Amino acid sequence: MKKRVVITGLGVAAPNGVGIPAFTHAIQNGLSGIRHDKQLEELQFSCQIAGQPQITDDLKAAYFTELELRGFNSTGILYGVIAGIEAWNNSGLAINEDPDWDSGCIFGAGTSGIDKFRESIYKIDDLQTRRLGSTVVAQTMNSGISAYLGGKIGLGNQVTTNSSACTTGTEAVLMAYDRIQSGQAKRILAGSTSDSGPYIWGGFDALRVCSSQFNDHPEKGSRPMSASAAGFVPGSGAGAFVIEDLESALERSATIYGEILGGNCNSGGQRNSGTMTAPNSTAVQRCIQKAVENAGIDPNQIDAVNGHLTATTKDSLEIENWTKALGRSGSDFPYINSLKSLTGHCLSASGSIECVASVLQLYEGFLFGNLNCSDLHPEIAALIDPSKVLQQTIKSNPKIIAKASFGFGDVNACVILKKYND
């Protein structure tokens, strides 16, 4: 019999809400976190809007010591620590005096400390190597986020960082699930984070895949599934979970936000239709189908889908892949939404932040609406009933949500989440 794996802690630093209460309020009420970015305008980016978590100095001081903040400018680690520690505290767990051998951390990142890395390059070029500071390595190594969290909490099980582009966060959740399923850990702090700023977003702007038609109206810029979608809006942040075996959670009377039934990760191998930047549809469909099979459910049991859906030309293809994978279309298709309409595309943090939103929908009993999608793309309208693309939040009682992420490199992940009942 498969060991049951549940979610006992949630944390988030999102463009439209830092902390679970603020984030829940934002997604329930359709509040966007996309704003004009003065730096992008000054640098003459085509896309001059972005989604960034709003972090105050007081909030930083609540998670970092004065000494730690000296010379600290890694936004990815900042967001990840805020989200990760919130999830740990939210789960009712204590900060450990000694290593907790049963608890670990799998926290993904796309990059780490890009601004710090740039600063270091200039100092080295100016022959100021000795002035780099003692934290430059910790801030710029890709595993910096898991190292910071592991040290702040005292985690003695596996502590590592995964990296799979936009699939990173959803993959981290599934890696944590697998480790607990195999009995190698009782609980894992899982999630992902993403740096913010022009050095992260510049390459995408150069690829001309970012939204540039709504610089004067930031909240209208991210338009997943819309006929007027004009590219994605860059974003950043972090999402986090405490993922735990059910027996351990019950022993300590933890709040249980949801259950992970299973999932799947795969790659299209950049073959057939798959490339570095485009999905292999066969692989996407197979990933979804294998996730459903691994979860031990029927596709008809899925009440809602939280898609990847980036507001690019690939949105209609993603919907087509969902219809084929689930064998459901028209009015039989589940409700579907995309958080990117409210946050932009948070890159390596997108999967984890969107998984947090998916769990909140199960726990709180609602489905959030898709902003900027009153003009549903005709190719999507031909595949599914337009009423399945919610325009605003509805009170609901979803039991099972499928959440998927698809990333650069033709990599895919899909997790099946369930409302917990005993």
Coordinates of C-alpha atoms in Angstrom, one line a residue:
M1 CA 0.0 0.0 0.0
K2 CA 1.3 3.4 -1.0
K3 CA 2.3 5.7 1.9
R4 CA 0.0 8.8 2.0
V5 CA 1.9 12.1 1.6
V6 CA 0.3 15.4 2.7
I7 CA 1.1 19.1 2.8
T8 CA 1.3 20.6 6.3
G9 CA 2.9 24.0 5.6
L10 CA 2.6 26.7 3.0
G11 CA 4.7 29.8 2.3
V12 CA 4.9 32.3 -0.5
A13 CA 6.6 35.5 -1.7
A14 CA 4.6 36.4 -4.8
P15 CA 4.3 39.6 -6.9
N16 CA 0.7 40.0 -5.7
G17 CA 1.2 38.9 -2.1
V18 CA 4.0 38.1 0.3
G19 CA 2.7 35.7 2.9
I20 CA -0.2 33.2 2.7
P21 CA -2.9 35.6 4.0
A22 CA -2.1 38.4 1.5
F23 CA -1.6 36.0 -1.4
T24 CA -4.9 34.2 -0.7
H25 CA -6.7 37.5 -0.6
A26 CA -5.1 38.5 -3.9
I27 CA -6.0 35.4 -5.9
Q28 CA -9.5 35.3 -4.5
N29 CA -10.1 38.9 -5.5
G30 CA -8.2 39.0 -8.8
L31 CA -5.5 41.4 -7.7
S32 CA -2.6 41.7 -10.0
G33 CA 1.0 42.0 -8.9
I34 CA 2.3 43.3 -12.2
R35 CA 3.7 46.8 -12.1
H36 CA 5.6 49.3 -14.3
D37 CA 9.4 48.8 -13.8
K38 CA 11.4 52.0 -14.1
Q39 CA 14.7 50.2 -14.5
L40 CA 13.4 48.2 -17.5
E41 CA 12.2 51.5 -19.0
E42 CA 15.6 53.1 -18.5
L43 CA 17.4 50.1 -20.1
Q44 CA 15.0 50.4 -23.1
F45 CA 13.5 46.9 -22.7
S46 CA 10.6 46.3 -25.0
C47 CA 8.7 44.9 -22.0
Q48 CA 8.8 47.5 -19.2
I49 CA 6.4 45.8 -16.8
A50 CA 7.2 42.9 -14.4
G51 CA 5.9 41.0 -11.3
Q52 CA 8.1 41.3 -8.2
P53 CA 7.3 40.6 -4.6
Q54 CA 7.2 43.8 -2.5
I55 CA 9.7 43.2 0.3
T56 CA 10.2 45.9 3.0
D57 CA 13.3 46.3 5.1
D58 CA 11.3 45.3 8.2
L59 CA 10.4 42.1 6.5
K60 CA 14.0 41.4 5.6
A61 CA 15.0 42.0 9.2
A62 CA 12.5 39.4 10.4
Y63 CA 14.3 36.7 8.4
F64 CA 17.9 37.8 8.3
T65 CA 20.3 39.1 10.9
E66 CA 22.0 42.5 10.4
L67 CA 25.3 40.7 9.8
E68 CA 23.7 38.4 7.1
L69 CA 22.2 41.5 5.3
R70 CA 25.6 43.2 5.1
G71 CA 26.5 42.9 1.4
F72 CA 23.5 40.8 0.7
N73 CA 21.6 41.3 -2.6
S74 CA 20.5 37.9 -3.8
T75 CA 16.8 38.3 -4.5
G76 CA 16.3 34.6 -5.1
I77 CA 17.6 33.6 -1.8
L78 CA 15.7 36.5 -0.1
Y79 CA 12.4 35.3 -1.6
G80 CA 13.1 31.6 -0.9
V81 CA 14.0 32.1 2.7
I82 CA 10.9 34.2 3.4
A83 CA 8.7 31.6 1.7
G84 CA 10.5 28.6 3.2
I85 CA 10.6 29.8 6.8
E86 CA 6.9 30.8 6.5
A87 CA 6.0 27.3 5.4
W88 CA 8.1 25.8 8.2
N89 CA 6.5 28.0 10.9
N90 CA 3.1 27.5 9.3
S91 CA 3.5 23.8 9.7
G92 CA 3.9 24.2 13.5
L93 CA 7.5 22.8 13.4
A94 CA 10.3 24.2 15.6
I95 CA 13.7 25.5 14.6
N96 CA 16.1 22.7 15.6
E97 CA 19.0 23.0 18.1
D98 CA 20.5 19.9 16.6
P99 CA 20.2 18.4 13.1
D100 CA 16.8 17.0 12.4
W101 CA 17.7 13.7 10.6
D102 CA 14.1 13.1 9.5
S103 CA 13.6 16.5 7.8
G104 CA 15.3 17.8 4.6
C105 CA 15.0 20.4 2.0
I106 CA 14.6 20.2 -1.8
F107 CA 14.4 23.8 -3.0
G108 CA 14.9 24.6 -6.6
A109 CA 16.4 27.6 -8.4
G110 CA 17.1 28.7 -11.9
T111 CA 20.0 30.9 -11.0
S112 CA 21.3 32.5 -7.7
G113 CA 22.5 35.9 -6.9
I114 CA 22.8 37.4 -10.4
D115 CA 23.3 40.9 -9.1
K116 CA 25.9 39.6 -6.6
F117 CA 27.7 37.8 -9.4
R118 CA 27.7 40.9 -11.6
E119 CA 29.1 42.9 -8.7
S120 CA 31.8 40.3 -8.2
I121 CA 32.9 40.3 -11.8
Y122 CA 33.4 44.1 -11.7
K123 CA 35.4 43.9 -8.5
I124 CA 37.6 41.2 -9.9
D125 CA 38.1 43.2 -13.2
D126 CA 39.1 46.2 -11.0
L127 CA 41.6 44.1 -9.0
Q128 CA 39.5 44.2 -5.9
T129 CA 39.2 40.5 -5.3
R130 CA 39.8 40.7 -1.6
R131 CA 36.8 43.0 -1.2
L132 CA 34.3 40.5 -2.6
G133 CA 33.1 39.6 1.0
S134 CA 32.7 36.4 2.8
T135 CA 29.2 35.5 1.5
V136 CA 29.7 35.9 -2.2
V137 CA 30.0 32.1 -2.7
A138 CA 26.9 31.3 -0.7
Q139 CA 24.9 33.9 -2.5
T140 CA 25.9 32.9 -6.0
M141 CA 26.1 29.1 -5.9
N142 CA 23.0 27.6 -7.3
S143 CA 22.4 25.6 -4.1
G144 CA 22.6 28.7 -2.0
I145 CA 18.8 28.7 -1.3
S146 CA 18.7 25.2 0.1
A147 CA 21.9 25.8 2.0
Y148 CA 20.5 28.9 3.7
L149 CA 17.2 27.2 4.6
G150 CA 19.0 24.0 5.8
G151 CA 21.2 26.1 8.1
K152 CA 18.4 28.4 9.4
I153 CA 16.2 25.5 10.3
G154 CA 18.7 22.8 11.2
L155 CA 17.8 20.2 8.6
G156 CA 19.7 16.9 8.7
N157 CA 18.2 14.9 5.9
Q158 CA 18.8 15.5 2.2
V159 CA 19.4 19.3 1.5
T160 CA 19.7 20.1 -2.2
T161 CA 18.6 22.3 -5.1
N162 CA 17.1 21.1 -8.3
S163 CA 17.0 23.2 -11.5
S164 CA 14.7 22.5 -14.5
A165 CA 13.8 25.9 -15.9
C166 CA 10.1 26.7 -15.5
T167 CA 9.4 23.1 -14.4
T168 CA 11.7 23.5 -11.3
G169 CA 9.0 24.1 -8.6
T170 CA 6.6 21.3 -9.6
E171 CA 9.6 19.0 -10.0
A172 CA 10.8 19.8 -6.4
V173 CA 7.4 18.9 -5.0
L174 CA 7.5 15.6 -6.8
M175 CA 11.1 14.9 -5.7
A176 CA 10.0 15.5 -2.1
Y177 CA 7.0 13.2 -2.6
D178 CA 9.2 10.5 -3.9
R179 CA 11.7 10.7 -1.0
I180 CA 8.9 10.5 1.6
Q181 CA 7.3 7.7 -0.3
S182 CA 10.5 5.7 -0.2
G183 CA 10.7 6.1 3.5
Q184 CA 14.0 8.1 3.4
A185 CA 12.5 11.2 5.1
K186 CA 9.5 12.0 7.2
R187 CA 9.2 15.5 5.9
I188 CA 10.8 17.8 3.2
L189 CA 10.7 21.5 2.9
A190 CA 10.1 21.8 -0.8
G191 CA 9.7 24.7 -3.3
S192 CA 11.5 26.9 -5.7
T193 CA 12.7 30.5 -6.1
S194 CA 13.7 32.9 -8.8
D195 CA 15.9 36.0 -8.9
S196 CA 14.4 39.2 -10.3
G197 CA 15.8 42.0 -12.4
P198 CA 17.1 42.8 -15.9
Y199 CA 20.0 40.3 -15.9
I200 CA 17.4 37.5 -15.5
W201 CA 14.8 38.9 -17.9
G202 CA 17.0 40.5 -20.6
G203 CA 17.5 37.2 -22.5
F204 CA 13.7 36.7 -22.8
D205 CA 13.2 40.3 -23.9
A206 CA 15.8 39.7 -26.6
L207 CA 13.9 36.6 -27.7
R208 CA 10.9 38.8 -28.2
V209 CA 8.7 36.5 -26.2
C210 CA 7.7 39.2 -23.6
S211 CA 4.6 41.4 -23.6
S212 CA 5.4 44.9 -24.9
Q213 CA 2.0 46.3 -25.9
F214 CA 0.8 47.1 -22.3
N215 CA 3.6 49.1 -20.8
D216 CA 1.2 51.9 -19.9
H217 CA -1.4 49.4 -18.4
P218 CA 0.6 46.8 -16.5
E219 CA -2.3 44.9 -15.0
K220 CA -3.5 44.1 -18.6
G221 CA -0.2 42.8 -19.8
S222 CA -0.4 39.2 -18.9
R223 CA -3.2 37.5 -20.9
P224 CA -3.0 33.7 -20.9
M225 CA -5.5 32.0 -23.2
S226 CA -6.5 35.4 -24.7
A227 CA -6.8 36.2 -28.4
S228 CA -4.9 39.4 -27.6
A229 CA -2.1 37.7 -25.7
A230 CA 1.2 39.3 -26.7
G231 CA 3.8 37.4 -24.8
F232 CA 4.6 36.7 -21.2
V233 CA 5.3 39.3 -18.5
P234 CA 8.5 38.4 -16.5
G235 CA 8.1 37.8 -12.8
S236 CA 9.9 36.4 -9.7
G237 CA 9.3 35.1 -6.2
A238 CA 9.1 31.8 -4.3
G239 CA 6.7 29.2 -3.2
A240 CA 7.2 26.7 -0.4
F241 CA 5.7 23.6 1.2
V242 CA 6.2 21.3 4.1
I243 CA 5.5 17.9 2.6
E244 CA 5.1 15.1 5.1
D245 CA 4.0 11.5 5.5
L246 CA 0.5 11.3 6.8
E247 CA 1.4 9.2 9.9
S248 CA 3.9 11.9 11.0
A249 CA 1.4 14.7 10.4
L250 CA -1.3 12.9 12.4
E251 CA 1.1 12.1 15.3
R252 CA 1.7 15.8 15.8
S253 CA -1.8 17.0 15.0
A254 CA -0.6 19.2 12.2
T255 CA -3.0 21.1 9.9
I256 CA -3.3 19.3 6.6
Y257 CA -3.8 21.6 3.6
G258 CA -4.0 18.9 1.0
E259 CA -2.7 15.5 -0.2
I260 CA -0.3 14.7 -3.0
L261 CA -1.7 11.7 -4.9
G262 CA 1.2 11.3 -7.3
G263 CA 2.7 12.8 -10.5
N264 CA 5.2 12.4 -13.3
C265 CA 8.3 14.2 -14.8
N266 CA 9.6 13.5 -18.3
S267 CA 11.2 15.1 -21.3
G268 CA 10.4 15.2 -25.0
G269 CA 14.1 14.9 -25.7
Q270 CA 13.9 17.9 -28.1
R271 CA 12.8 15.5 -30.8
N272 CA 9.9 15.7 -33.2
S273 CA 8.1 18.9 -32.4
G274 CA 10.2 19.5 -29.2
T275 CA 13.0 22.0 -29.2
M276 CA 14.9 24.0 -26.5
T277 CA 11.9 26.4 -26.4
A278 CA 8.9 24.4 -27.7
P279 CA 7.2 21.3 -26.2
N280 CA 7.1 17.8 -27.7
S281 CA 3.3 17.4 -27.5
T282 CA 3.6 13.6 -27.2
A283 CA 5.8 14.0 -24.2
V284 CA 3.4 16.6 -22.6
Q285 CA 0.4 14.3 -23.1
R286 CA 2.4 11.3 -21.8
C287 CA 3.5 13.3 -18.7
I288 CA -0.1 14.1 -17.8
Q289 CA -1.4 10.6 -18.5
K290 CA 1.4 9.0 -16.4
A291 CA 0.7 11.5 -13.6
V292 CA -3.0 10.5 -13.5
E293 CA -2.0 6.8 -13.6
N294 CA 0.6 7.2 -10.8
A295 CA -2.1 9.0 -8.7
G296 CA -4.4 6.1 -9.1
I297 CA -7.4 8.2 -10.3
D298 CA -9.6 8.4 -13.4
P299 CA -9.2 11.5 -15.6
N300 CA -12.9 12.2 -15.0
Q301 CA -12.2 12.8 -11.3
I302 CA -10.2 15.9 -12.0
D303 CA -12.3 19.0 -11.1
A304 CA -9.8 21.7 -12.2
V305 CA -6.5 22.2 -14.1
N306 CA -4.0 24.8 -13.2
G307 CA -2.0 25.1 -16.4
H308 CA 1.4 26.4 -17.3
L309 CA -0.2 28.8 -19.9
T310 CA 2.2 31.6 -20.4
A311 CA 0.2 34.0 -22.6
T312 CA 2.2 33.0 -25.7
T313 CA 1.3 31.3 -29.0
K314 CA 1.7 27.9 -27.3
D315 CA -1.4 28.4 -25.0
S316 CA -3.8 26.8 -27.5
L317 CA -1.4 23.9 -28.0
E318 CA -1.3 23.3 -24.3
I319 CA -5.1 23.2 -24.1
E320 CA -5.1 20.7 -27.0
N321 CA -2.6 18.5 -25.2
W322 CA -4.7 18.6 -22.0
T323 CA -7.8 17.5 -24.0
K324 CA -6.0 14.6 -25.6
A325 CA -4.3 13.5 -22.4
L326 CA -7.4 13.5 -20.3
G327 CA -9.8 12.4 -23.1
R328 CA -12.0 15.3 -22.1
S329 CA -13.1 18.3 -24.3
G330 CA -16.0 20.7 -24.8
S331 CA -18.3 20.9 -21.8
D332 CA -16.7 17.8 -20.3
F333 CA -13.4 19.6 -19.8
P334 CA -12.5 20.6 -16.2
Y335 CA -12.3 24.2 -15.1
I336 CA -8.9 25.7 -16.1
N337 CA -6.9 28.7 -14.8
S338 CA -3.5 30.3 -15.1
L339 CA -2.0 32.2 -12.2
K340 CA 0.3 34.0 -14.6
S341 CA -2.6 36.4 -15.4
L342 CA -2.1 37.8 -11.8
T343 CA 1.7 37.4 -11.3
G344 CA 3.4 37.2 -14.6
H345 CA 5.7 34.3 -15.4
C346 CA 7.9 33.7 -12.3
L347 CA 10.2 31.4 -14.3
S348 CA 11.9 28.9 -11.9
A349 CA 9.5 29.9 -9.1
S350 CA 6.4 29.6 -11.3
G351 CA 5.6 26.0 -10.5
S352 CA 5.9 26.3 -6.7
I353 CA 3.9 29.6 -6.5
E354 CA 1.2 28.1 -8.7
C355 CA 1.2 24.8 -6.7
V356 CA 0.6 27.0 -3.6
A357 CA -2.4 28.6 -5.4
S358 CA -3.7 25.2 -6.3
V359 CA -3.5 23.9 -2.7
L360 CA -5.2 27.0 -1.4
Q361 CA -8.1 26.4 -3.9
L362 CA -8.6 22.9 -2.5
Y363 CA -8.2 24.0 1.2
E364 CA -10.3 27.1 1.0
G365 CA -12.9 25.9 -1.5
F366 CA -12.7 28.3 -4.5
L367 CA -11.4 28.5 -8.0
F368 CA -9.7 31.8 -9.0
G369 CA -10.6 33.6 -12.3
N370 CA -8.4 34.3 -15.3
L371 CA -7.6 38.0 -15.6
N372 CA -7.6 39.6 -19.1
C373 CA -9.3 36.6 -20.8
S374 CA -12.7 38.0 -21.8
D375 CA -11.5 37.5 -25.5
L376 CA -10.8 33.8 -25.3
H377 CA -8.6 32.6 -28.1
P378 CA -10.8 31.1 -30.8
E379 CA -8.6 28.0 -31.1
I380 CA -9.2 27.3 -27.4
A381 CA -12.9 28.0 -27.7
A382 CA -13.1 25.4 -30.4
L383 CA -11.5 22.8 -28.0
I384 CA -13.3 23.5 -24.7
D385 CA -16.5 25.1 -23.4
P386 CA -15.6 28.8 -22.8
S387 CA -17.4 28.6 -19.5
K388 CA -14.6 26.4 -18.2
V389 CA -12.2 29.4 -18.5
L390 CA -13.4 31.3 -15.4
Q391 CA -13.5 35.1 -15.7
Q392 CA -13.7 35.6 -12.0
T393 CA -13.3 33.7 -8.8
I394 CA -16.2 31.3 -7.8
K395 CA -16.9 29.5 -4.6
S396 CA -16.5 25.9 -5.3
N397 CA -15.5 22.6 -3.6
P398 CA -12.8 21.1 -5.9
K399 CA -11.6 17.7 -4.7
I400 CA -8.8 17.0 -7.2
I401 CA -6.6 19.5 -9.1
A402 CA -4.0 18.7 -11.8
K403 CA -1.1 21.2 -11.9
A404 CA 1.5 21.0 -14.6
S405 CA 4.6 23.0 -15.6
F406 CA 6.5 22.8 -18.9
G407 CA 10.0 24.3 -19.2
F408 CA 12.8 25.3 -21.5
G409 CA 14.7 22.2 -22.6
D410 CA 11.5 20.3 -23.4
V411 CA 11.0 19.2 -19.8
N412 CA 7.6 18.5 -18.1
A413 CA 6.1 17.9 -14.7
C414 CA 2.6 17.2 -13.5
V415 CA 1.4 16.7 -10.0
I416 CA -2.1 15.6 -8.8
L417 CA -3.3 17.3 -5.7
K418 CA -6.3 16.3 -3.6
K419 CA -8.4 17.9 -0.9
Y420 CA -7.5 16.0 2.3
N421 CA -10.0 13.9 4.1
D422 CA -9.3 11.2 6.7

